[in-house]
Short mmCIF file of C-alpha atoms in Angstrom, two decimals:
data_model
loop_
_atom_site.label_atom_id
_atom_site.label_comp_id
_atom_site.label_asym_id
_atom_site.label_seq_id
_atom_site.Cartn_x
_atom_site.Cartn_y
_atom_site.Cartn_z
CA UNK A 1 101.08 96.75 85.14
CA UNK A 2 101.00 93.07 84.24
CA UNK A 3 99.90 90.91 87.16
CA UNK A 4 101.72 87.66 87.89
CA UNK A 5 99.45 84.68 88.56
CA UNK A 6 100.59 82.66 91.58
CA UNK A 7 99.89 78.95 91.96
CA UNK A 8 98.09 77.27 94.82
CA UNK A 9 99.65 77.38 98.25
CA UNK A 10 101.81 74.31 98.95
CA UNK A 11 100.36 74.25 102.47
CA UNK A 12 97.00 72.82 101.40
CA UNK A 13 95.97 69.28 100.43
CA UNK A 14 92.62 68.82 98.65
CA UNK A 15 90.59 65.81 99.73
CA UNK A 16 89.53 63.30 97.09
CA UNK A 17 85.78 62.86 97.57
CA UNK A 18 85.16 60.91 94.36
CA UNK A 19 83.82 57.82 96.19
CA UNK A 20 81.43 59.94 98.23
CA UNK A 21 79.71 62.04 95.56
CA UNK A 22 76.01 61.27 95.90
CA UNK A 23 74.22 63.74 93.61
CA UNK A 24 74.23 64.93 90.01
CA UNK A 25 73.31 68.42 88.85
CA UNK A 26 69.79 67.16 88.22
CA UNK A 27 69.56 65.65 91.71
CA UNK A 28 70.64 68.91 93.33
CA UNK A 29 68.38 71.00 91.07
CA UNK A 30 65.40 68.90 92.13
CA UNK A 31 66.02 69.86 95.76
CA UNK A 32 66.78 73.57 95.35
CA UNK A 33 64.81 76.62 94.33
CA UNK A 34 64.23 76.68 90.53
CA UNK A 35 66.48 79.74 90.10
CA UNK A 36 69.46 77.53 90.96
CA UNK A 37 68.97 75.11 88.06
CA UNK A 38 70.62 77.14 85.22
CA UNK A 39 73.39 78.34 87.55
CA UNK A 40 74.50 74.85 88.60
CA UNK A 41 75.87 73.99 85.17
CA UNK A 42 78.01 77.15 85.14
CA UNK A 43 79.83 76.36 88.39
CA UNK A 44 83.52 75.41 88.06
CA UNK A 45 84.41 71.75 88.41
CA UNK A 46 87.50 69.55 88.53
CA UNK A 47 90.81 70.83 89.92
CA UNK A 48 90.34 74.45 91.02
CA UNK A 49 92.17 77.05 93.09
CA UNK A 50 90.01 79.38 95.19
CA UNK A 51 91.76 82.20 97.09
CA UNK A 52 95.04 80.30 96.77
CA UNK A 53 93.59 77.03 98.11
CA UNK A 54 93.43 73.92 95.88
CA UNK A 55 90.17 71.97 95.69
CA UNK A 56 89.37 68.68 93.92
CA UNK A 57 85.78 69.33 92.84
CA UNK A 58 83.62 66.70 91.20
CA UNK A 59 83.59 66.68 87.41
CA UNK A 60 80.39 67.52 85.61
CA UNK A 61 81.07 64.89 82.94
CA UNK A 62 81.21 62.15 85.58
CA UNK A 63 77.60 62.73 86.63
CA UNK A 64 77.65 62.68 90.42
CA UNK A 65 79.79 65.57 91.62
CA UNK A 66 78.14 66.88 94.80
CA UNK A 67 77.79 65.92 98.45
CA UNK A 68 74.13 66.64 99.09
CA UNK A 69 73.71 66.63 102.87
CA UNK A 70 70.33 64.89 102.91
CA UNK A 71 71.59 62.19 105.29
CA UNK A 72 74.58 61.57 107.56
CA UNK A 73 77.80 61.45 105.55
CA UNK A 74 81.22 60.55 106.95
CA UNK A 75 84.42 61.78 105.26
CA UNK A 76 87.70 60.08 106.25
CA UNK A 77 90.52 62.55 106.84
CA UNK A 78 94.12 61.76 105.86
CA UNK A 79 96.37 60.56 108.68
CA UNK A 80 100.09 60.66 109.33
CA UNK A 81 102.44 63.43 110.38
CA UNK A 82 102.50 64.89 106.86
CA UNK A 83 98.75 65.46 107.03
CA UNK A 84 98.63 67.31 110.34
CA UNK A 85 96.49 70.33 109.54
CA UNK A 86 95.59 73.60 111.19
CA UNK A 87 92.31 74.20 109.33
CA UNK A 88 89.74 72.24 107.38
CA UNK A 89 88.29 74.45 104.63
CA UNK A 90 84.83 73.55 103.29
CA UNK A 91 83.47 74.88 99.97
CA UNK A 92 79.68 74.72 100.25
CA UNK A 93 76.41 76.61 99.75
CA UNK A 94 72.79 76.30 100.86
CA UNK A 95 69.37 76.53 99.25
CA UNK A 96 67.32 79.69 99.68
CA UNK A 97 64.78 79.44 102.49
CA UNK A 98 61.31 78.34 101.49
CA UNK A 99 58.10 77.57 103.33
CA UNK A 100 56.53 74.12 103.63
CA UNK A 101 54.95 74.55 100.20
CA UNK A 102 58.37 75.23 98.67
CA UNK A 103 57.70 78.93 98.05
CA UNK A 104 59.33 82.16 99.18
CA UNK A 105 57.04 84.40 101.21
CA UNK A 106 55.84 87.61 99.49
CA UNK A 107 58.42 90.38 99.83
CA UNK A 108 61.36 87.97 100.31
CA UNK A 109 62.78 87.24 96.85
CA UNK A 110 65.67 84.85 96.26
CA UNK A 111 68.81 86.74 97.24
CA UNK A 112 67.60 87.79 100.65
CA UNK A 113 69.43 85.40 102.98
CA UNK A 114 66.86 84.76 105.70
CA UNK A 115 66.42 83.74 108.45
CA UNK A 116 69.85 84.77 109.73
CA UNK A 117 71.42 82.16 112.03
CA UNK A 118 69.15 79.25 111.07
CA UNK A 119 71.01 75.96 111.80
CA UNK A 120 71.29 73.97 108.58
CA UNK A 121 73.91 71.29 109.30
CA UNK A 122 76.33 69.98 111.89
CA UNK A 123 79.94 69.28 110.92
CA UNK A 124 81.27 66.85 113.52
CA UNK A 125 85.01 66.29 113.89
CA UNK A 126 85.60 62.70 115.06
CA UNK A 127 88.81 61.91 116.97
CA UNK A 128 90.60 58.61 117.46
CA UNK A 129 89.84 58.63 121.19
CA UNK A 130 86.10 58.74 120.48
CA UNK A 131 85.59 62.41 121.26
CA UNK A 132 83.57 64.66 118.97
CA UNK A 133 83.68 68.40 118.31
CA UNK A 134 80.62 69.86 116.59
CA UNK A 135 80.52 72.94 114.39
CA UNK A 136 76.98 74.16 113.79
CA UNK A 137 76.64 75.48 110.24
CA UNK A 138 74.25 78.44 110.35
CA UNK A 139 72.67 80.36 107.51
CA UNK A 140 74.60 83.59 106.85
CA UNK A 141 77.38 82.65 109.27
CA UNK A 142 79.38 79.56 108.26
CA UNK A 143 77.35 79.26 105.03
CA UNK A 144 75.03 81.35 102.87
CA UNK A 145 72.53 80.82 100.10
CA UNK A 146 74.17 80.10 96.76
CA UNK A 147 72.44 83.13 95.20
CA UNK A 148 72.53 86.29 97.30
CA UNK A 149 71.79 89.99 96.91
CA UNK A 150 73.53 93.11 98.14
CA UNK A 151 74.04 93.31 101.89
CA UNK A 152 73.68 89.59 102.62
CA UNK A 153 77.29 88.39 102.81
CA UNK A 154 77.96 85.74 105.48
CA UNK A 155 79.89 86.65 108.62
CA UNK A 156 82.14 83.57 108.91
CA UNK A 157 82.68 82.57 105.27
CA UNK A 158 83.97 84.15 102.06
CA UNK A 159 83.06 83.60 98.42
CA UNK A 160 85.23 81.50 96.14
CA UNK A 161 85.72 84.50 93.83
CA UNK A 162 88.01 87.09 95.40
CA UNK A 163 87.43 90.77 94.74
CA UNK A 164 89.79 92.00 92.03
CA UNK A 165 91.62 95.34 91.81
CA UNK A 166 90.73 97.40 88.75
CA UNK A 167 92.41 100.46 87.29
CA UNK A 168 90.05 103.41 87.54
CA UNK A 169 91.86 104.95 84.55
CA UNK A 170 90.43 102.26 82.28
CA UNK A 171 90.09 100.97 79.72
CA UNK A 172 86.50 100.37 80.77
CA UNK A 173 84.88 97.37 79.06
CA UNK A 174 81.70 97.52 77.05
CA UNK A 175 78.72 97.17 79.37
CA UNK A 176 76.91 93.85 79.42
CA UNK A 177 73.35 93.35 80.53
CA UNK A 178 72.70 93.73 84.23
CA UNK A 179 70.19 92.09 86.56
CA UNK A 180 67.21 94.15 87.58
CA UNK A 181 65.07 93.38 90.60
CA UNK A 182 61.32 92.81 90.38
CA UNK A 183 59.04 95.75 91.09
CA UNK A 184 59.22 96.74 94.73
CA UNK A 185 62.56 95.01 95.32
CA UNK A 186 65.04 97.54 93.90
CA UNK A 187 68.37 97.96 95.67
CA UNK A 188 69.60 94.76 97.31
CA UNK A 189 68.74 92.58 94.30
CA UNK A 190 69.79 94.98 91.53
CA UNK A 191 73.15 94.19 89.93
CA UNK A 192 74.40 96.69 87.38
CA UNK A 193 77.23 95.69 85.05
CA UNK A 194 80.74 97.00 85.62
CA UNK A 195 81.75 100.26 84.01
CA UNK A 196 83.34 103.62 84.62
CA UNK A 197 81.39 104.44 87.78
CA UNK A 198 82.12 101.25 89.76
CA UNK A 199 85.73 101.33 88.57
CA UNK A 200 86.33 104.56 90.49
CA UNK A 201 86.51 102.64 93.78
CA UNK A 202 89.32 100.51 92.29
CA UNK A 203 87.77 97.11 92.98
CA UNK A 204 85.43 94.71 91.20
CA UNK A 205 83.31 92.38 93.29
CA UNK A 206 81.38 89.34 92.13
CA UNK A 207 78.64 88.96 94.73
CA UNK A 208 75.90 89.34 93.70
CA UNK A 209 76.60 88.37 90.10
CA UNK A 210 74.78 89.92 87.15
CA UNK A 211 73.77 86.46 85.88
CA UNK A 212 72.52 85.02 89.21
CA UNK A 213 75.64 82.85 89.49
CA UNK A 214 76.00 80.56 92.49
CA UNK A 215 78.83 81.24 94.91
CA UNK A 216 80.77 78.56 96.77
CA UNK A 217 81.20 79.82 100.33
CA UNK A 218 84.51 78.89 101.99
CA UNK A 219 84.51 78.33 105.74
CA UNK A 220 87.70 77.41 107.66
CA UNK A 221 87.32 75.16 110.71
CA UNK A 222 90.33 75.47 113.06
CA UNK A 223 91.91 72.21 114.23
CA UNK A 224 93.61 72.01 117.61
CA UNK A 225 97.33 71.24 117.45
CA UNK A 226 98.12 67.67 118.44
CA UNK A 227 94.49 66.56 118.32
CA UNK A 228 93.90 65.76 114.68
CA UNK A 229 90.47 64.37 113.73
CA UNK A 230 90.21 61.11 111.81
CA UNK A 231 86.90 61.88 110.11
CA UNK A 232 84.33 64.57 109.41
CA UNK A 233 80.69 63.62 109.84
CA UNK A 234 78.13 65.80 108.05
CA UNK A 235 74.64 65.80 109.55
CA UNK A 236 71.66 67.71 108.13
CA UNK A 237 69.61 69.69 110.64
CA UNK A 238 66.74 70.81 108.42
CA UNK A 239 64.66 67.62 108.70
CA UNK A 240 64.24 67.62 104.91
CA UNK A 241 62.28 70.88 104.89
CA UNK A 242 62.42 72.80 101.58
CA UNK A 243 65.10 75.49 101.55
CA UNK A 244 67.37 73.88 104.17
CA UNK A 245 69.58 71.74 101.93
CA UNK A 246 73.37 72.08 102.18
CA UNK A 247 75.52 71.21 99.15
CA UNK A 248 79.27 70.54 99.56
CA UNK A 249 81.54 70.98 96.54
CA UNK A 250 84.97 70.31 98.01
CA UNK A 251 87.15 70.10 101.13
CA UNK A 252 90.81 70.94 101.57
CA UNK A 253 93.18 70.47 104.52
CA UNK A 254 95.41 73.45 105.30
CA UNK A 255 98.63 73.37 107.33
CA UNK A 256 99.58 76.84 108.52
CA UNK A 257 99.81 79.23 111.46
CA UNK A 258 96.48 81.00 110.93
CA UNK A 259 93.34 80.85 108.85
CA UNK A 260 94.15 81.00 105.12
CA UNK A 261 90.99 83.07 104.60
CA UNK A 262 91.98 85.88 107.00
CA UNK A 263 93.99 88.59 105.28
CA UNK A 264 96.09 90.93 107.39
CA UNK A 265 95.79 94.71 106.94
CA UNK A 266 97.15 96.19 103.73
CA UNK A 267 100.91 96.63 103.67
CA UNK A 268 103.31 98.31 101.27
CA UNK A 269 106.61 97.13 99.78
CA UNK A 270 109.27 99.03 97.87
CA UNK A 271 110.32 96.81 94.94
CA UNK A 272 113.32 97.74 92.82
CA UNK A 273 115.88 96.16 90.52
CA UNK A 274 116.12 94.64 87.07
CA UNK A 275 113.99 91.65 88.09
CA UNK A 276 111.06 93.78 89.25
CA UNK A 277 108.90 93.14 86.18
CA UNK A 278 105.15 93.02 86.66
CA UNK A 279 103.02 93.13 89.77
CA UNK A 280 103.99 90.36 92.23
CA UNK A 281 101.68 87.42 92.77
CA UNK A 282 100.37 86.37 96.21
CA UNK A 283 98.90 82.90 96.69
CA UNK A 284 96.89 83.60 99.88
CA UNK A 285 96.02 87.21 99.20
CA UNK A 286 96.05 89.84 96.49
CA UNK A 287 98.57 92.32 95.08
CA UNK A 288 96.50 95.49 94.69
CA UNK A 289 98.56 97.98 92.70
CA UNK A 290 102.01 99.34 92.00
CA UNK A 291 102.75 103.08 92.04
CA UNK A 292 105.96 104.92 91.25
CA UNK A 293 107.17 106.87 94.30
CA UNK A 294 106.62 110.61 94.03
CA UNK A 295 109.78 112.66 93.98
CA UNK A 296 110.85 114.54 97.07
CA UNK A 297 109.74 118.18 97.26
CA UNK A 298 113.29 119.50 97.59
CA UNK A 299 114.09 122.00 94.84
CA UNK A 300 111.71 123.84 92.56
CA UNK A 301 109.13 126.40 93.56
CA UNK A 302 107.29 125.47 96.73
CA UNK A 303 103.72 124.39 96.03
CA UNK A 304 103.97 124.45 92.23
CA UNK A 305 104.63 120.76 91.75
CA UNK A 306 107.38 119.21 89.68
CA UNK A 307 106.79 118.42 85.99
CA UNK A 308 104.80 115.28 85.39
CA UNK A 309 106.81 112.32 84.10
CA UNK A 310 105.06 111.26 80.90
CA UNK A 311 107.62 108.74 79.69
CA UNK A 312 106.98 105.05 80.35
CA UNK A 313 108.51 103.80 83.58
CA UNK A 314 111.93 102.29 82.95
CA UNK A 315 112.22 98.56 83.79
CA UNK A 316 113.64 98.08 87.26
CA UNK A 317 112.79 101.56 88.50
CA UNK A 318 111.34 101.53 92.04
CA UNK A 319 107.64 100.94 92.64
CA UNK A 320 105.56 100.86 95.80
CA UNK A 321 103.39 97.72 95.82
CA UNK A 322 100.22 97.55 97.92
CA UNK A 323 99.06 94.08 98.94
CA UNK A 324 96.94 92.22 101.46
CA UNK A 325 97.92 88.68 102.42
CA UNK A 326 97.32 85.92 104.94
CA UNK A 327 100.11 85.24 107.46
CA UNK A 328 101.19 82.09 105.55
CA UNK A 329 101.13 83.68 102.10
CA UNK A 330 104.01 83.44 99.63
CA UNK A 331 105.02 86.32 97.36
CA UNK A 332 106.00 85.41 93.78
CA UNK A 333 108.16 87.67 91.63
CA UNK A 334 109.47 85.92 88.53
CA UNK A 335 111.18 82.75 89.78
CA UNK A 336 111.58 84.14 93.30
CA UNK A 337 109.19 82.81 95.95
CA UNK A 338 109.38 84.64 99.27
CA UNK A 339 107.22 83.78 102.32
CA UNK A 340 105.56 86.93 103.65
CA UNK A 341 106.41 85.81 107.20
CA UNK A 342 110.11 86.29 106.36
CA UNK A 343 109.67 89.81 105.02
CA UNK A 344 110.61 91.81 108.12
CA UNK A 345 113.56 93.63 106.53
CA UNK A 346 115.04 94.23 103.08
CA UNK A 347 115.46 91.05 101.05
CA UNK A 348 117.51 90.48 97.88
CA UNK A 349 116.53 87.82 95.35
CA UNK A 350 118.86 84.83 94.90
CA UNK A 351 120.03 86.16 91.53
CA UNK A 352 120.75 89.58 93.06
CA UNK A 353 118.53 91.39 90.53
CA UNK A 354 115.62 92.40 92.77
CA UNK A 355 115.32 94.02 96.19
CA UNK A 356 112.16 94.16 98.30
CA UNK A 357 111.98 96.56 101.23
CA UNK A 358 108.98 96.44 103.62
CA UNK A 359 107.78 99.98 104.28
CA UNK A 360 106.55 101.14 107.68
CA UNK A 361 102.80 101.60 107.83
CA UNK A 362 101.44 105.15 108.18
CA UNK A 363 99.96 104.27 111.56
CA UNK A 364 100.92 107.26 113.72
CA UNK A 365 97.91 109.60 114.03
CA UNK A 366 99.02 113.24 114.03
CA UNK A 367 96.73 116.24 114.62
CA UNK A 368 97.79 119.21 112.51
CA UNK A 369 96.92 122.90 112.84
CA UNK A 370 97.79 125.44 110.15
CA UNK A 371 97.80 129.01 111.43
CA UNK A 372 97.95 132.31 109.57
CA UNK A 373 97.82 135.61 111.38
CA UNK A 374 97.35 133.68 114.62
CA UNK A 375 94.21 131.83 113.52
CA UNK A 376 93.58 128.36 112.02
CA UNK A 377 93.21 128.68 108.26
CA UNK A 378 92.52 126.41 105.27
CA UNK A 379 95.47 125.65 103.01
CA UNK A 380 96.84 123.30 100.37
CA UNK A 381 99.25 120.70 101.80
CA UNK A 382 101.52 117.90 100.65
CA UNK A 383 103.09 115.25 102.91
CA UNK A 384 105.69 112.86 101.44
CA UNK A 385 107.48 110.03 103.29
CA UNK A 386 111.24 109.57 102.95
CA UNK A 387 110.60 106.56 100.68
CA UNK A 388 108.58 108.70 98.25
CA UNK A 389 105.03 107.77 99.26
CA UNK A 390 102.47 110.58 99.12
CA UNK A 391 100.61 110.65 102.44
CA UNK A 392 97.05 111.99 102.21
CA UNK A 393 95.27 113.60 105.17
CA UNK A 394 92.38 111.64 106.66
CA UNK A 395 89.46 111.50 104.23
CA UNK A 396 91.59 112.24 101.15
CA UNK A 397 92.74 109.98 98.33
CA UNK A 398 96.34 108.87 97.88
CA UNK A 399 95.86 108.54 94.11
CA UNK A 400 94.19 111.49 92.41
CA UNK A 401 92.15 111.31 89.21
CA UNK A 402 93.26 114.09 86.80
CA UNK A 403 90.30 113.56 84.44
CA UNK A 404 88.01 116.51 83.74
CA UNK A 405 85.22 116.56 86.34
CA UNK A 406 86.21 113.05 87.45
CA UNK A 407 87.88 113.93 90.78
CA UNK A 408 85.20 114.92 93.27
CA UNK A 409 87.37 115.20 96.37
CA UNK A 410 89.30 118.13 97.82
CA UNK A 411 92.51 117.07 96.09
CA UNK A 412 94.77 118.40 93.34
CA UNK A 413 97.32 116.85 91.00
CA UNK A 414 99.67 119.70 90.08
CA UNK A 415 102.33 118.65 87.61
CA UNK A 416 103.41 115.28 88.99
CA UNK A 417 102.75 116.15 92.65
CA UNK A 418 99.67 115.41 94.77
CA UNK A 419 98.16 117.99 97.13
CA UNK A 420 95.15 118.10 99.44
CA UNK A 421 92.98 121.07 100.40
CA UNK A 422 92.43 121.00 104.16
CA UNK A 423 90.79 123.09 106.89
CA UNK A 424 92.92 124.72 109.55
CA UNK A 425 92.69 121.66 111.79
CA UNK A 426 92.94 118.13 110.39
CA UNK A 427 94.39 114.69 111.12
CA UNK A 428 96.83 112.56 109.14
CA UNK A 429 98.42 109.13 109.60
CA UNK A 430 102.21 109.17 109.15
CA UNK A 431 104.91 106.49 109.18
CA UNK A 432 107.87 106.79 111.55
CA UNK A 433 110.85 108.69 110.19
CA UNK A 434 111.31 111.81 108.12
CA UNK A 435 108.31 113.36 106.36
CA UNK A 436 108.57 116.34 103.99
CA UNK A 437 105.73 118.88 104.16
CA UNK A 438 104.67 121.72 101.87
CA UNK A 439 102.01 124.25 102.90
CA UNK A 440 100.59 126.82 100.48
CA UNK A 441 97.92 129.48 101.02
CA UNK A 442 97.08 131.92 98.26
CA UNK A 443 99.35 134.72 97.02
CA UNK A 444 99.47 136.74 100.24
CA UNK A 445 101.24 134.15 102.41
CA UNK A 446 104.76 132.80 101.95
CA UNK A 447 104.71 129.04 101.10
CA UNK A 448 106.40 126.79 103.64
CA UNK A 449 108.51 123.67 103.15
CA UNK A 450 109.61 121.74 106.24
CA UNK A 451 110.83 118.30 107.23
CA UNK A 452 109.20 116.60 110.22
CA UNK A 453 110.61 113.65 112.10
#
């Protein structure tokens, strides 16, 4: 399904740092580990949008385009009521740790983000009354090395490239070359190219990258309401030691109710109407997928499944959209922009062509026992919500791969209906309201169809 591309959130204002840039690519390369040199030129520059946030990065053609924190640097913050922000978001990265000779110790290749928690810089918020609030920027917390391996993501920052949903059905692109770790370092540093296998999890990640690309790490500093800082002072804490340099690419001021980098748990929306064309866009978040609701099990032979619908989905027919978004995100569908914070009940687009209904989360844990002849027994089951969502038992998939020898779970796609094979006792998460259930066990037990409330 075609994905709509949202613009940047209107709640963020990128800071113009043009007068403060103090380093060119060559200047930064001279300070960092040699592996960073070819990756610097590939980093995005100019006006960019990362995770829905606009940034005014330095331009490569202009020469100086970095804030290299090798001395105290003070950044003036915009004033006035229109600039009152809730978070200051920094796009930055650090060098990989090195010893006094500028070398990595044996057994610690570039990509291993060590030592965890090492203080690298202090970001001081300066207030008009003379007070100062200091944020200590620690390795693998508020910042991470620009080049990292598997298992070394930071705890209080996220990469500028957001993970992307992929369709496990394909098409799967031709494989490019991957990155292979040196002898003795397999695993955390090995990056295989994308293909059929990784696509089965339905998501493509970009850290680590197969070409040793540098990642900008985004860290959001909360600002207290009514106490807006007038400047940000950046102080290095590494005393010039190799491997402690911090490089800042951009800063943006966000005005919202929560961190723009914190996505709430996945939620589902029923989208229907003539204007429901393409997967919605989300500025501070991601629309994951759109599935047609499965038909209700009423009618037909119990447990046999209804015929699979092979025709292309008609425009405007209902779809269930999965998405994850920050509290201040805005949903975009065609020309309709709808704040997620206002989506507590069914909403109709201004032109009357599209309806969006928020669906209740399957958050009620239910323990189920299937008995035959007085004893718990395995069976094949199907749970369907009143809105058409298939509800898998715990540990089962809600979207089943019908490919030959491609579905390795205890699940079955029979006709157009999804089923799960379960033991006699199992757990399932259900939404409030009516849920239709089918239970089938072999040829010597009568199939059951019931509706639970």
